[in-house]
Tab-separated table of C-alpha atoms in Angstrom:
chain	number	residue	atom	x	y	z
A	19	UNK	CA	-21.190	82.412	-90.993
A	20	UNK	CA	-21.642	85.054	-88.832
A	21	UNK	CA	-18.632	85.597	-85.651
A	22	UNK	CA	-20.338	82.563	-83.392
A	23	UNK	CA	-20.027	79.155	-84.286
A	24	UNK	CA	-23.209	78.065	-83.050
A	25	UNK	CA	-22.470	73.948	-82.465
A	26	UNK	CA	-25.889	71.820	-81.481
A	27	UNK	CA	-25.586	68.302	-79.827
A	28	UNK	CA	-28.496	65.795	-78.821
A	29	UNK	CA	-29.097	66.316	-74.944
A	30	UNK	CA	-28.778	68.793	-71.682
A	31	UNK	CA	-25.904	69.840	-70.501
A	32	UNK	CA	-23.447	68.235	-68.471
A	33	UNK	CA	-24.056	64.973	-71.293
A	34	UNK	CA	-21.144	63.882	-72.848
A	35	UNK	CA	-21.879	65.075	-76.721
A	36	UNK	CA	-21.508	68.754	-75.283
A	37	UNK	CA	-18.443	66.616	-73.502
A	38	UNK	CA	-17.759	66.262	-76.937
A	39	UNK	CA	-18.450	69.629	-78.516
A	40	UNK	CA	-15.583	71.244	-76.134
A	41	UNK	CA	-13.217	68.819	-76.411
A	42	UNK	CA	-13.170	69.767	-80.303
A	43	UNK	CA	-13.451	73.482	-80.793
A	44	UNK	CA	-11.844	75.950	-79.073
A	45	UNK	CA	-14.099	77.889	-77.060
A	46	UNK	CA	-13.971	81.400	-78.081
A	47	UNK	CA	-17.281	82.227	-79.733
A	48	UNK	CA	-18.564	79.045	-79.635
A	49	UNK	CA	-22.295	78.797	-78.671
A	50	UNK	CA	-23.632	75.514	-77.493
A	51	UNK	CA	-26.987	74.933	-78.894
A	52	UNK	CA	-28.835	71.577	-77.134
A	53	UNK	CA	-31.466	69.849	-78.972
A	54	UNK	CA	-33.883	67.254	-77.254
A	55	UNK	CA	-33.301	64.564	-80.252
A	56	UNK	CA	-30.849	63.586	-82.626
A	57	UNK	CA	-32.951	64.765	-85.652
A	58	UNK	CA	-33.777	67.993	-84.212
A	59	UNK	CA	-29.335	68.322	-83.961
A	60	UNK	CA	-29.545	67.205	-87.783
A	61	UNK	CA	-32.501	69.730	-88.747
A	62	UNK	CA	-30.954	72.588	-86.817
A	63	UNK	CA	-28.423	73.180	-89.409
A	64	UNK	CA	-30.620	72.483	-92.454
A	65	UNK	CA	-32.607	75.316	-90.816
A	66	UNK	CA	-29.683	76.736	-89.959
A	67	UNK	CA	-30.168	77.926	-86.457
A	68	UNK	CA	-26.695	75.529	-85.468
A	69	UNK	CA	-23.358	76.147	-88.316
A	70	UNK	CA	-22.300	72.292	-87.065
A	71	UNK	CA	-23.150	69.736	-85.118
A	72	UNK	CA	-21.397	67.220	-82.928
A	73	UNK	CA	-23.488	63.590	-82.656
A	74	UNK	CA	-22.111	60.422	-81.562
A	75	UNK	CA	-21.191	57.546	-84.143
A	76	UNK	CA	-19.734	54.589	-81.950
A	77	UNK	CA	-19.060	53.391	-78.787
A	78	UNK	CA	-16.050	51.353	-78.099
A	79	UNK	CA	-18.371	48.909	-76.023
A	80	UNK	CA	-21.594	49.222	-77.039
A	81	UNK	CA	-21.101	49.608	-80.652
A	82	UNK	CA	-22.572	52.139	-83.517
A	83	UNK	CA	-25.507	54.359	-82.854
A	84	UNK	CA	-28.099	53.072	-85.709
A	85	UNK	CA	-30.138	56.244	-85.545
A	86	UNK	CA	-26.968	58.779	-86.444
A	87	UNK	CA	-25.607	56.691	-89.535
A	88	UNK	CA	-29.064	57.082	-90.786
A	89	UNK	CA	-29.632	60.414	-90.207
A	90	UNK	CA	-26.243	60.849	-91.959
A	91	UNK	CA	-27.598	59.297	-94.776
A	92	UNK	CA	-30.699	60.685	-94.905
A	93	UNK	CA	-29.450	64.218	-94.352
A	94	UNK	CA	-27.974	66.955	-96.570
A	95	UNK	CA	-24.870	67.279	-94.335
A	96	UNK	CA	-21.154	66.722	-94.461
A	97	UNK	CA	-18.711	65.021	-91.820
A	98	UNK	CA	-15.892	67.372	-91.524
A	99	UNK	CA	-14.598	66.135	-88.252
A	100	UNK	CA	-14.018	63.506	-85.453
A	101	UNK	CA	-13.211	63.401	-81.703
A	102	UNK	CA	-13.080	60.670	-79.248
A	103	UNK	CA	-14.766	61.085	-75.955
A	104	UNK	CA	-13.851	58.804	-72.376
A	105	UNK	CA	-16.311	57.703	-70.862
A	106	UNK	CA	-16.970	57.368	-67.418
A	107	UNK	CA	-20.381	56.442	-66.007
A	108	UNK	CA	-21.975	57.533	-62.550
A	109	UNK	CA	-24.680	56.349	-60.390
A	110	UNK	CA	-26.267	59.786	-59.350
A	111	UNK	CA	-29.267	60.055	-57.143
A	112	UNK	CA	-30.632	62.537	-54.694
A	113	UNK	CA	-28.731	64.108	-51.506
A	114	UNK	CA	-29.260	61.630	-48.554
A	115	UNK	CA	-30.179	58.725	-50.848
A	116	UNK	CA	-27.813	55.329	-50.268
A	117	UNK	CA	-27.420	52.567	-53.006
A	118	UNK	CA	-29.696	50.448	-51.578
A	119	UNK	CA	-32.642	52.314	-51.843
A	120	UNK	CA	-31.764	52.597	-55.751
A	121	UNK	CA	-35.291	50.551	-57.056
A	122	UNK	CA	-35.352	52.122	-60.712
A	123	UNK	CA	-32.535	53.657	-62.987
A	124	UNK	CA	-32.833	56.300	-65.734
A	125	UNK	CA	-30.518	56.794	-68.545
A	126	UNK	CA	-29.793	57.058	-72.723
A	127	UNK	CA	-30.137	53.031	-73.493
A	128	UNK	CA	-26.394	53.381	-74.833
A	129	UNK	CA	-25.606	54.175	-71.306
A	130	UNK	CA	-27.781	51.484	-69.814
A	131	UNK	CA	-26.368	48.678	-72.323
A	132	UNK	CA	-22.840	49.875	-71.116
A	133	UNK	CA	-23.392	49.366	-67.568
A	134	UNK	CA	-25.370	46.080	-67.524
A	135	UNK	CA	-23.465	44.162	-66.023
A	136	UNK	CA	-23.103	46.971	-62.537
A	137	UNK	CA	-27.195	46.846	-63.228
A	138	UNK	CA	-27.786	43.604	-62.817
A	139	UNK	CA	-25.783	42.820	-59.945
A	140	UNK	CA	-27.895	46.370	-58.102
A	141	UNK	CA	-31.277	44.189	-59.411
A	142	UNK	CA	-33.023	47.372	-60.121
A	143	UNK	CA	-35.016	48.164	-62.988
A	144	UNK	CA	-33.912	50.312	-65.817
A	145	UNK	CA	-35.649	53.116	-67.465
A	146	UNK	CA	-34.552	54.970	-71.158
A	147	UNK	CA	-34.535	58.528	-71.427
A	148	UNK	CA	-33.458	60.581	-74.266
A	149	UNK	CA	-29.990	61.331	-72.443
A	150	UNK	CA	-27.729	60.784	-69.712
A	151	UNK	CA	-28.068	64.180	-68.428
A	152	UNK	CA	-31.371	64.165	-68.983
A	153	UNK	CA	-31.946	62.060	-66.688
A	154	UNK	CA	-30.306	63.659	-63.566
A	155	UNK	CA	-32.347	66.562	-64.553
A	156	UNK	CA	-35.284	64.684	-64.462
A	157	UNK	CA	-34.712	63.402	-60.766
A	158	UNK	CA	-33.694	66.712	-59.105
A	159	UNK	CA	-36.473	68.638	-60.856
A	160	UNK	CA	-39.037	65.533	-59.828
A	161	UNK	CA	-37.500	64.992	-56.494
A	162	UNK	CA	-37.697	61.594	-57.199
A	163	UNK	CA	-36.887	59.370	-54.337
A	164	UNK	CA	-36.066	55.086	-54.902
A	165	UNK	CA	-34.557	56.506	-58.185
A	166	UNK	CA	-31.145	57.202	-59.856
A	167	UNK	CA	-29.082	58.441	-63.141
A	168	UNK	CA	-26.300	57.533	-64.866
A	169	UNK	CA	-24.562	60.109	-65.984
A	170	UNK	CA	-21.154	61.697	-66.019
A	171	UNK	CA	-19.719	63.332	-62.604
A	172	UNK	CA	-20.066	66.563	-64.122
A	173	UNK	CA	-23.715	66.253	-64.407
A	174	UNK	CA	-24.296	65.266	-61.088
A	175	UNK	CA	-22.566	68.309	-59.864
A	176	UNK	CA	-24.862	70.265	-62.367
A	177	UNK	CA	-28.129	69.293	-60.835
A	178	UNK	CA	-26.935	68.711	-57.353
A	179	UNK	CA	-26.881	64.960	-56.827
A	180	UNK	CA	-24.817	62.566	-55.206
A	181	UNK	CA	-22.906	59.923	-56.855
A	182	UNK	CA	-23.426	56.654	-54.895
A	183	UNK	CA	-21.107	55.170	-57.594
A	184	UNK	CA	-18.127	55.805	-60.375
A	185	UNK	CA	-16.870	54.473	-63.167
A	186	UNK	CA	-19.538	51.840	-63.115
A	187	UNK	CA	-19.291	50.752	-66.944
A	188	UNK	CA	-18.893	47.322	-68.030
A	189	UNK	CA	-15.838	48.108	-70.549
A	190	UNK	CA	-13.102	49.413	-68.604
A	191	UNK	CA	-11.582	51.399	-72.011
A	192	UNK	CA	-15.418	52.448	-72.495
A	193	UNK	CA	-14.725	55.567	-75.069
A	194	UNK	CA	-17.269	56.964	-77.820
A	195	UNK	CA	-16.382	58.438	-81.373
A	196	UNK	CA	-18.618	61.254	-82.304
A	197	UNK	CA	-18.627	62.814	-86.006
A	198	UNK	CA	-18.837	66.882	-86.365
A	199	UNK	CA	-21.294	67.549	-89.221
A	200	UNK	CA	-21.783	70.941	-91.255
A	201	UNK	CA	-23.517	71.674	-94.214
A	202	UNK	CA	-21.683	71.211	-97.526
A	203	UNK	CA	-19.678	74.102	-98.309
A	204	UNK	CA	-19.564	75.480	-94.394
A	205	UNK	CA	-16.656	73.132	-93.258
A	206	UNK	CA	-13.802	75.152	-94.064
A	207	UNK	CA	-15.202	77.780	-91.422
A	208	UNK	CA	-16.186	74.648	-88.720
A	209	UNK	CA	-12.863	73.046	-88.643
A	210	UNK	CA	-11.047	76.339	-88.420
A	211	UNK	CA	-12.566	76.495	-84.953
A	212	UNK	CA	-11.194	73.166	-83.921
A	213	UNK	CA	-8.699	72.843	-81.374
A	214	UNK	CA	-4.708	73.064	-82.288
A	215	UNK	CA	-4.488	69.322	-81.196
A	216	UNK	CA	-2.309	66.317	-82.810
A	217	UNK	CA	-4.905	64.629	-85.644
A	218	UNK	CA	-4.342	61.682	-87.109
A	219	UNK	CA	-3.747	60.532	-91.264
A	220	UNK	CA	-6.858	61.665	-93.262
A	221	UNK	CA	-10.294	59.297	-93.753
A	222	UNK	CA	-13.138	59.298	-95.337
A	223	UNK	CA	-16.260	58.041	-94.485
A	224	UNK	CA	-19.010	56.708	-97.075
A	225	UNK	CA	-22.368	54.761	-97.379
A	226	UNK	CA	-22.929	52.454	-100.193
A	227	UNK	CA	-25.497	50.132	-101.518
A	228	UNK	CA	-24.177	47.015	-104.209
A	229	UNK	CA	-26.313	45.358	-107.086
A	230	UNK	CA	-27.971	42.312	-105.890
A	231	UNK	CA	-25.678	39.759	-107.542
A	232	UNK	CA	-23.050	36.936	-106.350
A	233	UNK	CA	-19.813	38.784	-105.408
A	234	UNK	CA	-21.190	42.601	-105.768
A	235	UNK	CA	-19.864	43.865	-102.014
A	236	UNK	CA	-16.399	41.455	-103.084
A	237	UNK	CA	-16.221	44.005	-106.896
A	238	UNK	CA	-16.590	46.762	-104.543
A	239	UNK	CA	-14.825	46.707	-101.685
A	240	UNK	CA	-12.191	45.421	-105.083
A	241	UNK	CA	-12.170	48.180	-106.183
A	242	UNK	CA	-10.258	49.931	-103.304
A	243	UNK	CA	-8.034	47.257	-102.316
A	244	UNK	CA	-6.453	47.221	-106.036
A	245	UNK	CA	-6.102	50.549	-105.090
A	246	UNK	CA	-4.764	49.782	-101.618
A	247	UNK	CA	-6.682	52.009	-99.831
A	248	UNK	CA	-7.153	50.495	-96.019
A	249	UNK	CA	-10.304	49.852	-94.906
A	250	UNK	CA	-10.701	50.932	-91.197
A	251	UNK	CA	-14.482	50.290	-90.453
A	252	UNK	CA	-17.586	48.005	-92.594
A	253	UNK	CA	-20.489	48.145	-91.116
A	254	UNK	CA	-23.985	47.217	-92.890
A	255	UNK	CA	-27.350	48.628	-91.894
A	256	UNK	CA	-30.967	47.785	-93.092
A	257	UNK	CA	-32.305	50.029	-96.021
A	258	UNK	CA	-35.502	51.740	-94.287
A	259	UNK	CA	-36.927	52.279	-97.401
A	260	UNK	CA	-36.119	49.105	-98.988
A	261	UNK	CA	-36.997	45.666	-96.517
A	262	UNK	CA	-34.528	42.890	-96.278
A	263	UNK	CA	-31.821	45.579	-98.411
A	264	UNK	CA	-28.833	46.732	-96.920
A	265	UNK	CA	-26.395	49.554	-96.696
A	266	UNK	CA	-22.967	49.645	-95.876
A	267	UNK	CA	-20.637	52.174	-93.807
A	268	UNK	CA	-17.368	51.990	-94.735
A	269	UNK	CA	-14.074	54.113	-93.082
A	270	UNK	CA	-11.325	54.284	-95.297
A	271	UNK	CA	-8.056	55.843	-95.159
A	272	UNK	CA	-7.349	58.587	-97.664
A	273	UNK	CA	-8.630	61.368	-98.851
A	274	UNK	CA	-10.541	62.376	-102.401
A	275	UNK	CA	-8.309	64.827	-102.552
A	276	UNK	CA	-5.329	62.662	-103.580
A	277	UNK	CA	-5.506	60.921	-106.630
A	278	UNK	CA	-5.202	57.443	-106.697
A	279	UNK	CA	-7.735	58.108	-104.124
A	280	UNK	CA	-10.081	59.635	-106.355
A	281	UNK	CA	-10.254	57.240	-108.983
A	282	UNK	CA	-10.586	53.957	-106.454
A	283	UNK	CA	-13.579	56.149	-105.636
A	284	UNK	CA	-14.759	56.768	-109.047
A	285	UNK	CA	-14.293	52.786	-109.489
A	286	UNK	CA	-16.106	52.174	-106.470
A	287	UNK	CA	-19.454	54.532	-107.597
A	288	UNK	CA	-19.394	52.585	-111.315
A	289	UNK	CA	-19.844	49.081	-109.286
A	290	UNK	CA	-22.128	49.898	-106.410
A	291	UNK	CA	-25.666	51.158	-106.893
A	292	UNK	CA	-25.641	53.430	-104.448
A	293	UNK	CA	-22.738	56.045	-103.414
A	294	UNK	CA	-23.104	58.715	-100.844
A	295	UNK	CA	-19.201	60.483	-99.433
A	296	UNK	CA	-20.194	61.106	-96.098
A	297	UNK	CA	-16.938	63.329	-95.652
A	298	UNK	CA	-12.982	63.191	-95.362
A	299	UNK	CA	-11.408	64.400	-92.343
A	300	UNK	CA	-8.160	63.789	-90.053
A	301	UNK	CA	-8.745	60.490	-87.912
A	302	UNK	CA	-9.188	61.613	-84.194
A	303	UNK	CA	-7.009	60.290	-81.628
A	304	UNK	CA	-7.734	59.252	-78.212
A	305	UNK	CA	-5.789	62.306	-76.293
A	306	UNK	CA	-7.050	61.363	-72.789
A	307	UNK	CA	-5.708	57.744	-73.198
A	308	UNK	CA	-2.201	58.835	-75.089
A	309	UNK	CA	-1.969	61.304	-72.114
A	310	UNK	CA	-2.417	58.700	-69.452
């Protein structure tokens, strides 16, 4: 790795992955490198034009990003990091524009399904785009008048709009988890970048598949609860190449670094069909909400 750290994220900026991307490296030589898509962040280190990349996992309210945990699976990278973003939404629209001329609003559907409830009481119809940011681009670059973003404040400043409205989220502790990702054998050099905060214990993160038999996901997840190893997170997800199959996401405490560790793991690969470590990494805390 050459003296940058070259860091993409899905979006423009002023969105809250490169939120995201600062709040977890130190700035120094760090190089922000948007992408329009998720799998263009993923395929920018593969090709490596980005050493790391910083894509969101979960949302406190809205729940896990489908199209990241299967990128993670699908991709030849490693999770070497966590941080947890606040969120607070804006209504942003044009200068001179007043809330009730709002007809249509643009944002990432993550944003949208966070603020339904503020939506439907405006009674205006919604529009996806592929970001938050994205979309107050789009309306000072279109001039588009009726219309309106949400976004974060910080992107309305950006591109010069107004913000008819704040904090406009349904979940009042709205925050989202995003994972830093590297390829394998680069992490060492990623989380030396990171910011000197407080982390928390050490996790791992991991995708599995069990045998389709009575009481296969009970021998698994067994096998690290003889162990006791704490399960933090179980999630299941639809195999894409396999209909009516399923995966499952699992955030563990620990480390395969420690021992007893290892071998729950070890027991875990000889009773699932499928194993995949996704990474091991401190647990990130929420700084913004231990600070306030």
């Amino acid at each position: 790795m050459n003296d940058r750290l070259r860091v993409a994220y899905q979006g423009e900026r002023g969105s809250y992955s490169e939120e995201a991307v600062h709040s977890f490296f130190r700035r120094g030589r760090l190089v922000t490198v948007p992408r329009p898509t998720f799998q263009s962040a993923f395929e920018a280190i593969e090709r490596e034009s980005a050493d790391a990349a910083v894509v969101p996992v979960e949302n406190s309210y809205a729940g896990s990003i489908n199209e990241t945990h299967d990128l993670l699976r699908e991709h030849r990278v490693h999770v070497c990091g966590e941080v947890i973003v606040a969120v607070s939404h804006c209504l942003a629209a044009l200068p001179g524009q007043r809330l009730e001329d709002i007809e249509v609003v643009h944002s990432h559907p993550q944003a949208l399904a966070q603020c339904r409830r503020f939506l439907d009481e405006l009674g205006v119809d919604v529009v996806p785009v592929q970001d938050t940011a994205g979309g107050a681009r789009m309306i000072r670059e279109e001039s588009l008048c009726g219309r309106a973003a949400i976004a974060s404040r910080r992107a309305a400043e950006l591109y010069g709009l107004d913000v008819l409205a704040t904090g406009i989220q349904t979940g009042r502790e709205n925050h989202t988890k995003f994972y830093v990702v590297t390829a394998p054998g680069r992490e060492r050099s990623v989380v030396a970048a990171r910011r000197d905060h407080e982390w928390g214990p050490l996790k791992t993160a991991l995708v599995m598949a069990t045998p389709d038999r009575p009481g296969a996901l009970y021998r698994c997840l067994g096998a690290l609860a003889e162990a006791g190893i704490n399960l933090t997170k179980l999630e299941s997800r639809p195999r894409r190449d396999r209909p009516w199959e399923y995966l499952f996401f699992v955030d563990c405490e620990g480390s395969p670094e420690q021992p007893e560790f290892a071998r729950a793991v070890r027991g875990l690969g000889r009773r699932a069909s499928y194993l995949k470590i996704l990474g091991s990494f401190p647990a990130a805390t929420d700084r913004k909400r231990d600070e306030g």
